């Protein structure tokens, strides 16, 4: 039986909140956090909201040695009526458990995890910034805490949720970025951990990212780890191309992370009767489409930036310019619609929005 109640220990003094026009990404955290422990054979227990604080873990805890961990990322948005709302949070909870399964971490009750998010966000509601484009970033994560340096799945874990007010991703409007196609390093490989949201994938990606950042590129375009022919993702986002009227995105293949934004973009395109296909996309095909003048748009998708247009792709020292370096009409429409729904300024035809306070009130 999963525990259903959350103990609450409130902080005695509240921190000063940053001004909403001075917010950066992920540097400031709210007054409280959620923690729940796992141990064998007790299962998940001791769910609690406590003042935000450092945690004490044994130096031999398995997380420090073999990296058994997963995380999620979603946001709480403030609607014009002042309601705190979440965007498809159940998808993040489902993915959390898919990641857990891949990393041999015991599953977490998805409804309870979502309840924990809602209770924490409701408590920290005043931390949701109100300026245009700002939000409260929600970072749930699991770490392995058993003090043991043998290689095996840990028998102790902590599930923690922290919250961080974040600024508008595009302070000067959405601008296309320069991307370098990565021919040497790979992010992951089919059969690896690419479809799990785990820290190791990010550790593996830093080297390539750092090398291109030094030469003026925003991100790398990752190719498949076997043939280095097929496109997988861009930076830590999923990627889409519009070629001759059709939108294509790499099909999920075991190494691509299934983004909630990716899924939402596909649904919106279908709703608008814009042809969209999930299939293998080779770099050669994109290059040829560019040469033939048929590459109309390219963009990344993810919770942080929502839609990030690609204005230039560099592959083997050849530069391909997409839409003359401008944001495409489909990318713009997707950005406006998704953010419109997320901030409660547009109709929500798919039932993607979940109110935070309403739901915790009926409980
Ligand atoms: C989180 C993530 C994404 C985007 O997922 P969203 O649910 O859309 O935020 C894409 N690729 C990778 C590697 C990721 O970690």
Tab-separated table of C-alpha atoms and ligand atoms in Angstrom:
chain	number	residue	atom	x	y	z
A	1	UNK	CA	0.000	0.000	0.000
A	2	UNK	CA	1.405	3.371	-0.990
A	3	UNK	CA	1.287	6.075	1.599
A	4	UNK	CA	-1.311	8.724	0.788
A	5	UNK	CA	-0.732	11.532	3.237
A	6	UNK	CA	1.906	14.217	3.079
A	7	UNK	CA	3.242	15.647	6.349
A	8	UNK	CA	3.912	19.375	6.160
A	9	UNK	CA	6.645	21.172	8.082
A	10	UNK	CA	6.543	24.879	7.202
A	11	UNK	CA	9.607	27.103	7.173
A	12	UNK	CA	9.829	29.789	9.842
A	13	UNK	CA	11.188	32.560	7.640
A	14	UNK	CA	10.454	33.013	3.964
A	15	UNK	CA	13.106	33.960	1.437
A	16	UNK	CA	12.928	37.126	-0.578
A	17	UNK	CA	11.525	36.439	-4.033
A	18	UNK	CA	13.529	37.621	-7.067
A	19	UNK	CA	12.042	40.332	-9.290
A	20	UNK	CA	10.293	38.659	-12.184
A	21	UNK	CA	12.271	40.608	-14.820
A	22	UNK	CA	15.569	39.444	-13.313
A	23	UNK	CA	14.940	35.712	-13.270
A	24	UNK	CA	17.497	33.332	-14.647
A	25	UNK	CA	17.088	29.620	-15.197
A	26	UNK	CA	17.386	27.280	-12.228
A	27	UNK	CA	19.372	29.350	-9.752
A	28	UNK	CA	16.788	30.269	-7.170
A	29	UNK	CA	14.629	27.759	-5.315
A	30	UNK	CA	11.423	28.238	-3.342
A	31	UNK	CA	10.903	27.946	0.420
A	32	UNK	CA	9.848	24.292	0.519
A	33	UNK	CA	10.529	20.952	-1.126
A	34	UNK	CA	8.927	17.519	-1.187
A	35	UNK	CA	10.776	14.362	-0.111
A	36	UNK	CA	9.778	10.717	0.089
A	37	UNK	CA	12.021	7.776	0.971
A	38	UNK	CA	12.217	4.257	-0.343
A	39	UNK	CA	13.730	1.292	1.406
A	40	UNK	CA	13.434	-2.415	0.985
A	41	UNK	CA	11.044	-3.965	2.020
A	42	UNK	CA	9.064	-0.954	3.290
A	43	UNK	CA	8.545	0.620	-0.136
A	44	UNK	CA	7.975	4.355	-0.617
A	45	UNK	CA	7.195	6.024	2.700
A	46	UNK	CA	7.467	9.157	4.839
A	47	UNK	CA	6.161	11.604	2.225
A	48	UNK	CA	6.717	15.121	3.500
A	49	UNK	CA	6.960	18.766	2.540
A	50	UNK	CA	9.785	20.441	4.438
A	51	UNK	CA	11.727	23.730	4.280
A	52	UNK	CA	14.113	23.773	1.276
A	53	UNK	CA	17.445	22.635	2.667
A	54	UNK	CA	20.561	20.568	1.929
A	55	UNK	CA	20.185	16.826	2.397
A	56	UNK	CA	22.644	14.557	4.147
A	57	UNK	CA	23.706	11.426	2.280
A	58	UNK	CA	26.463	8.950	3.036
A	59	UNK	CA	29.599	9.352	0.831
A	60	UNK	CA	29.218	5.698	-0.118
A	61	UNK	CA	25.657	6.314	-1.380
A	62	UNK	CA	25.302	4.612	-4.738
A	63	UNK	CA	24.254	7.759	-6.601
A	64	UNK	CA	27.795	9.137	-6.279
A	65	UNK	CA	29.417	6.078	-7.799
A	66	UNK	CA	27.209	4.517	-10.451
A	67	UNK	CA	24.790	7.314	-11.260
A	68	UNK	CA	21.493	5.519	-10.786
A	69	UNK	CA	19.123	8.492	-10.998
A	70	UNK	CA	16.261	9.912	-13.035
A	71	UNK	CA	14.607	13.306	-13.300
A	72	UNK	CA	11.652	15.138	-14.808
A	73	UNK	CA	11.006	18.718	-15.852
A	74	UNK	CA	7.686	20.550	-16.142
A	75	UNK	CA	6.286	23.977	-15.312
A	76	UNK	CA	3.478	25.668	-13.402
A	77	UNK	CA	1.984	28.654	-15.244
A	78	UNK	CA	-0.164	31.496	-13.942
A	79	UNK	CA	-3.358	32.084	-15.949
A	80	UNK	CA	-4.834	35.582	-16.464
A	81	UNK	CA	-7.334	34.729	-13.683
A	82	UNK	CA	-4.425	33.996	-11.339
A	83	UNK	CA	-4.921	30.209	-11.401
A	84	UNK	CA	-1.818	28.033	-11.118
A	85	UNK	CA	-1.921	25.411	-13.850
A	86	UNK	CA	0.106	22.477	-15.154
A	87	UNK	CA	0.496	21.241	-18.727
A	88	UNK	CA	-0.076	17.483	-19.228
A	89	UNK	CA	1.659	16.597	-15.932
A	90	UNK	CA	0.430	12.984	-16.082
A	91	UNK	CA	2.695	12.493	-19.125
A	92	UNK	CA	5.708	13.463	-17.017
A	93	UNK	CA	4.672	11.044	-14.268
A	94	UNK	CA	4.295	8.215	-16.802
A	95	UNK	CA	7.707	9.010	-18.224
A	96	UNK	CA	9.197	9.142	-14.720
A	97	UNK	CA	8.170	5.533	-14.255
A	98	UNK	CA	9.455	4.502	-17.686
A	99	UNK	CA	12.794	6.075	-16.740
A	100	UNK	CA	12.651	4.375	-13.322
A	101	UNK	CA	12.077	1.028	-14.985
A	102	UNK	CA	15.108	1.459	-17.271
A	103	UNK	CA	17.321	2.429	-14.313
A	104	UNK	CA	16.021	-0.399	-12.050
A	105	UNK	CA	14.424	2.144	-9.698
A	106	UNK	CA	11.154	1.014	-8.072
A	107	UNK	CA	8.033	2.631	-9.576
A	108	UNK	CA	6.310	5.566	-7.876
A	109	UNK	CA	2.523	5.834	-7.696
A	110	UNK	CA	1.868	8.318	-10.512
A	111	UNK	CA	-1.250	9.833	-9.012
A	112	UNK	CA	0.444	10.303	-5.682
A	113	UNK	CA	3.504	11.907	-7.292
A	114	UNK	CA	1.196	14.307	-9.125
A	115	UNK	CA	-0.654	15.049	-5.893
A	116	UNK	CA	2.717	15.845	-4.289
A	117	UNK	CA	3.531	18.267	-7.120
A	118	UNK	CA	0.158	19.963	-6.779
A	119	UNK	CA	0.369	20.301	-3.005
A	120	UNK	CA	3.873	21.723	-3.211
A	121	UNK	CA	2.969	24.142	-6.021
A	122	UNK	CA	-0.205	25.210	-4.197
A	123	UNK	CA	1.857	25.915	-1.072
A	124	UNK	CA	4.414	27.892	-3.136
A	125	UNK	CA	1.848	29.599	-5.341
A	126	UNK	CA	3.214	33.067	-4.571
A	127	UNK	CA	6.498	31.969	-6.154
A	128	UNK	CA	4.939	31.582	-9.606
A	129	UNK	CA	6.127	34.732	-11.384
A	130	UNK	CA	3.463	36.724	-13.200
A	131	UNK	CA	5.402	38.513	-15.981
A	132	UNK	CA	4.934	37.458	-19.588
A	133	UNK	CA	6.727	34.210	-20.402
A	134	UNK	CA	7.829	33.422	-16.832
A	135	UNK	CA	6.867	30.263	-14.928
A	136	UNK	CA	7.698	28.044	-11.974
A	137	UNK	CA	9.944	25.191	-13.106
A	138	UNK	CA	9.232	21.881	-11.345
A	139	UNK	CA	12.078	19.400	-10.992
A	140	UNK	CA	11.117	15.981	-9.595
A	141	UNK	CA	14.030	13.538	-9.331
A	142	UNK	CA	15.062	10.224	-7.808
A	143	UNK	CA	18.499	9.334	-6.456
A	144	UNK	CA	19.886	6.056	-5.143
A	145	UNK	CA	21.010	6.472	-1.541
A	146	UNK	CA	22.019	3.048	-0.238
A	147	UNK	CA	25.485	3.251	1.393
A	148	UNK	CA	27.139	0.490	-0.641
A	149	UNK	CA	29.764	0.619	-3.374
A	150	UNK	CA	28.955	-2.739	-4.920
A	151	UNK	CA	27.477	-2.617	-8.404
A	152	UNK	CA	23.798	-3.512	-8.082
A	153	UNK	CA	20.477	-1.677	-8.003
A	154	UNK	CA	20.256	0.354	-4.813
A	155	UNK	CA	17.761	-0.708	-2.154
A	156	UNK	CA	17.284	2.856	-0.843
A	157	UNK	CA	16.133	5.934	-2.773
A	158	UNK	CA	14.883	9.467	-2.283
A	159	UNK	CA	12.228	11.047	-4.495
A	160	UNK	CA	12.531	14.828	-4.229
A	161	UNK	CA	10.664	17.713	-5.867
A	162	UNK	CA	12.164	21.194	-5.960
A	163	UNK	CA	10.745	24.342	-7.574
A	164	UNK	CA	12.503	27.244	-9.272
A	165	UNK	CA	10.961	30.450	-10.658
A	166	UNK	CA	12.292	30.913	-14.199
A	167	UNK	CA	12.375	33.849	-16.587
A	168	UNK	CA	11.086	34.156	-20.127
A	169	UNK	CA	13.182	31.844	-22.295
A	170	UNK	CA	13.169	34.338	-25.130
A	171	UNK	CA	13.745	37.741	-23.609
A	172	UNK	CA	14.006	39.284	-27.111
A	173	UNK	CA	11.427	37.151	-28.915
A	174	UNK	CA	12.034	33.772	-30.500
A	175	UNK	CA	15.224	33.780	-32.520
A	176	UNK	CA	16.606	31.011	-34.729
A	177	UNK	CA	19.874	29.471	-33.536
A	178	UNK	CA	22.970	27.973	-35.199
A	179	UNK	CA	23.358	24.222	-34.871
A	180	UNK	CA	26.391	22.033	-35.582
A	181	UNK	CA	25.829	18.436	-36.708
A	182	UNK	CA	27.882	16.181	-34.404
A	183	UNK	CA	29.830	13.573	-36.357
A	184	UNK	CA	32.072	12.220	-33.624
A	185	UNK	CA	30.374	12.016	-30.239
A	186	UNK	CA	26.999	10.372	-29.705
A	187	UNK	CA	24.485	11.110	-26.954
A	188	UNK	CA	23.317	7.540	-26.584
A	189	UNK	CA	22.635	4.447	-28.660
A	190	UNK	CA	19.703	2.120	-29.217
A	191	UNK	CA	19.658	-0.280	-26.271
A	192	UNK	CA	21.291	2.367	-24.070
A	193	UNK	CA	19.530	4.839	-21.784
A	194	UNK	CA	18.534	7.483	-24.366
A	195	UNK	CA	14.802	7.050	-23.892
A	196	UNK	CA	15.140	7.475	-20.118
A	197	UNK	CA	15.511	10.915	-18.549
A	198	UNK	CA	18.658	10.158	-16.581
A	199	UNK	CA	21.616	12.336	-15.638
A	200	UNK	CA	24.133	10.081	-17.381
A	201	UNK	CA	22.787	11.045	-20.814
A	202	UNK	CA	23.508	14.663	-19.980
A	203	UNK	CA	26.993	13.889	-18.662
A	204	UNK	CA	27.675	12.121	-21.960
A	205	UNK	CA	26.518	15.125	-23.984
A	206	UNK	CA	28.582	17.871	-22.322
A	207	UNK	CA	31.828	17.391	-24.236
A	208	UNK	CA	30.306	17.821	-27.694
A	209	UNK	CA	28.149	20.700	-26.487
A	210	UNK	CA	31.143	22.492	-25.010
A	211	UNK	CA	33.221	22.065	-28.166
A	212	UNK	CA	30.593	23.583	-30.455
A	213	UNK	CA	29.712	26.338	-27.985
A	214	UNK	CA	33.333	27.502	-28.286
A	215	UNK	CA	32.863	28.002	-32.034
A	216	UNK	CA	29.623	29.962	-31.831
A	217	UNK	CA	26.963	27.268	-32.088
A	218	UNK	CA	24.006	27.031	-29.728
A	219	UNK	CA	23.650	23.242	-29.748
A	220	UNK	CA	24.638	20.047	-31.520
A	221	UNK	CA	22.428	17.924	-33.739
A	222	UNK	CA	22.815	14.341	-32.555
A	223	UNK	CA	23.014	11.500	-35.054
A	224	UNK	CA	22.327	7.836	-34.377
A	225	UNK	CA	25.087	6.030	-32.515
A	226	UNK	CA	25.547	3.190	-34.992
A	227	UNK	CA	25.767	4.600	-38.521
A	228	UNK	CA	25.879	8.325	-37.639
A	229	UNK	CA	23.473	8.832	-40.519
A	230	UNK	CA	20.067	9.343	-38.972
A	231	UNK	CA	18.988	12.370	-36.960
A	232	UNK	CA	17.980	11.835	-33.318
A	233	UNK	CA	17.661	15.077	-31.318
A	234	UNK	CA	18.960	18.625	-31.120
A	235	UNK	CA	20.769	19.423	-27.846
A	236	UNK	CA	18.319	18.202	-25.224
A	237	UNK	CA	15.271	18.774	-27.408
A	238	UNK	CA	13.366	16.730	-29.954
A	239	UNK	CA	13.683	17.948	-33.524
A	240	UNK	CA	11.295	18.636	-36.417
A	241	UNK	CA	11.821	19.579	-40.086
A	242	UNK	CA	9.339	20.894	-42.617
A	243	UNK	CA	10.208	19.599	-46.060
A	244	UNK	CA	8.104	20.526	-49.078
A	245	UNK	CA	4.921	20.998	-47.040
A	246	UNK	CA	5.332	17.950	-44.780
A	247	UNK	CA	6.588	18.061	-41.184
A	248	UNK	CA	8.837	15.147	-40.242
A	249	UNK	CA	10.389	14.129	-36.926
A	250	UNK	CA	12.613	11.144	-36.118
A	251	UNK	CA	10.477	8.159	-35.053
A	252	UNK	CA	10.989	6.925	-31.486
A	253	UNK	CA	13.612	4.246	-31.843
A	254	UNK	CA	14.795	3.375	-28.353
A	255	UNK	CA	17.451	6.066	-28.119
A	256	UNK	CA	15.305	9.203	-28.524
A	257	UNK	CA	13.671	10.740	-25.439
A	258	UNK	CA	9.918	11.045	-25.962
A	259	UNK	CA	9.148	14.675	-25.208
A	260	UNK	CA	5.753	15.841	-23.973
A	261	UNK	CA	6.217	18.878	-26.238
A	262	UNK	CA	7.017	16.573	-29.198
A	263	UNK	CA	3.821	14.630	-28.603
A	264	UNK	CA	1.795	17.872	-28.276
A	265	UNK	CA	3.299	19.304	-31.491
A	266	UNK	CA	2.361	16.160	-33.433
A	267	UNK	CA	-1.211	16.338	-32.094
A	268	UNK	CA	-1.529	20.037	-32.959
A	269	UNK	CA	-0.221	19.516	-36.511
A	270	UNK	CA	-2.727	16.702	-37.075
A	271	UNK	CA	-5.499	18.914	-35.665
A	272	UNK	CA	-4.524	21.614	-38.190
A	273	UNK	CA	-4.380	19.121	-41.073
A	274	UNK	CA	-0.703	19.808	-41.638
A	275	UNK	CA	0.906	16.558	-42.855
A	276	UNK	CA	3.214	15.148	-40.168
A	277	UNK	CA	5.256	11.943	-40.197
A	278	UNK	CA	7.343	10.115	-37.594
A	279	UNK	CA	10.012	8.232	-39.488
A	280	UNK	CA	13.735	7.851	-39.933
A	281	UNK	CA	15.261	11.121	-41.152
A	282	UNK	CA	18.801	11.020	-42.498
A	283	UNK	CA	21.156	13.985	-42.460
A	284	UNK	CA	21.690	13.343	-46.170
A	285	UNK	CA	17.951	13.854	-46.796
A	286	UNK	CA	17.932	17.154	-44.893
A	287	UNK	CA	21.028	18.318	-46.710
A	288	UNK	CA	19.534	17.445	-50.098
A	289	UNK	CA	16.221	19.124	-49.232
A	290	UNK	CA	18.211	22.224	-48.294
A	291	UNK	CA	20.140	22.174	-51.568
A	292	UNK	CA	16.890	21.711	-53.525
A	293	UNK	CA	15.215	24.612	-51.736
A	294	UNK	CA	12.637	22.302	-50.099
A	295	UNK	CA	13.767	22.610	-46.465
A	296	UNK	CA	11.202	25.110	-45.241
A	297	UNK	CA	11.650	24.955	-41.452
A	298	UNK	CA	13.611	23.258	-38.707
A	299	UNK	CA	13.014	23.546	-34.961
A	300	UNK	CA	13.606	21.872	-31.621
A	301	UNK	CA	10.864	21.198	-29.040
A	302	UNK	CA	11.030	20.918	-25.246
A	303	UNK	CA	9.489	22.257	-22.040
A	304	UNK	CA	12.133	24.937	-21.407
A	305	UNK	CA	12.013	26.817	-24.731
A	306	UNK	CA	8.793	25.223	-26.127
A	307	UNK	CA	9.862	25.793	-29.766
A	308	UNK	CA	13.417	26.701	-30.738
A	309	UNK	CA	13.803	27.510	-34.456
A	310	UNK	CA	16.988	26.470	-36.245
A	311	UNK	CA	18.335	29.100	-38.637
A	312	UNK	CA	21.562	27.409	-39.676
A	313	UNK	CA	22.848	23.833	-39.755
A	314	UNK	CA	26.523	23.106	-40.252
A	315	UNK	CA	27.501	19.626	-41.444
A	316	UNK	CA	31.082	18.760	-42.389
A	317	UNK	CA	31.949	22.465	-42.737
A	318	UNK	CA	29.026	23.086	-45.083
A	319	UNK	CA	26.448	25.635	-43.987
A	320	UNK	CA	22.789	25.128	-44.658
A	321	UNK	CA	20.529	28.130	-44.034
A	322	UNK	CA	16.929	27.393	-43.143
A	323	UNK	CA	14.218	29.896	-44.151
A	324	UNK	CA	16.941	32.563	-44.567
A	325	UNK	CA	17.613	32.354	-40.841
A	326	UNK	CA	14.062	33.422	-39.938
A	327	UNK	CA	11.449	31.761	-37.727
A	328	UNK	CA	9.044	29.740	-39.889
A	329	UNK	CA	5.274	30.152	-39.849
A	330	UNK	CA	4.587	26.647	-38.480
A	331	UNK	CA	7.171	27.083	-35.695
A	332	UNK	CA	5.634	30.448	-34.781
A	333	UNK	CA	2.081	29.100	-34.826
A	334	UNK	CA	3.088	26.131	-32.646
A	335	UNK	CA	4.869	28.420	-30.197
A	336	UNK	CA	1.930	30.836	-29.946
A	337	UNK	CA	-0.629	28.054	-29.574
A	338	UNK	CA	1.294	25.981	-27.032
A	339	UNK	CA	2.205	28.955	-24.853
A	340	UNK	CA	-1.361	30.291	-25.272
A	341	UNK	CA	-2.750	27.029	-23.879
A	342	UNK	CA	-0.109	26.757	-21.149
A	343	UNK	CA	-0.805	30.273	-19.859
A	344	UNK	CA	-4.577	29.849	-20.138
A	345	UNK	CA	-4.939	32.522	-22.821
A	346	UNK	CA	-6.190	30.147	-25.512
A	347	UNK	CA	-8.800	27.396	-25.634
A	348	UNK	CA	-7.580	23.988	-24.544
A	349	UNK	CA	-9.293	21.642	-27.009
A	350	UNK	CA	-7.308	18.593	-25.863
A	351	UNK	CA	-7.831	18.917	-22.101
A	352	UNK	CA	-4.103	19.407	-21.563
A	353	UNK	CA	-4.385	21.837	-18.648
A	354	UNK	CA	-4.708	20.741	-15.046
A	355	UNK	CA	-5.518	23.359	-12.428
A	356	UNK	CA	-3.435	23.099	-9.273
A	357	UNK	CA	-5.646	24.602	-6.605
A	358	UNK	CA	-9.015	23.292	-7.740
A	359	UNK	CA	-7.829	19.731	-7.650
A	360	UNK	CA	-6.135	20.023	-4.292
A	361	UNK	CA	-9.323	21.628	-2.909
A	362	UNK	CA	-11.591	18.692	-3.858
A	363	UNK	CA	-9.193	16.179	-2.385
B	1	LIG	C1	13.481	16.409	-21.469
B	1	LIG	C2	14.051	16.115	-22.828
B	1	LIG	C3	13.381	16.450	-24.020
B	1	LIG	C4	12.113	17.265	-24.061
B	1	LIG	O1	11.049	16.693	-23.384
B	1	LIG	P1	9.796	17.603	-22.982
B	1	LIG	O2	8.909	16.643	-22.255
B	1	LIG	O3	9.191	18.075	-24.253
B	1	LIG	O4	10.302	18.697	-22.134
B	1	LIG	C5	13.945	16.066	-25.225
B	1	LIG	N1	15.126	15.404	-25.260
B	1	LIG	C6	15.804	15.093	-24.147
B	1	LIG	C7	17.101	14.378	-24.254
B	1	LIG	C8	15.297	15.434	-22.887
B	1	LIG	O5	15.979	15.121	-21.775
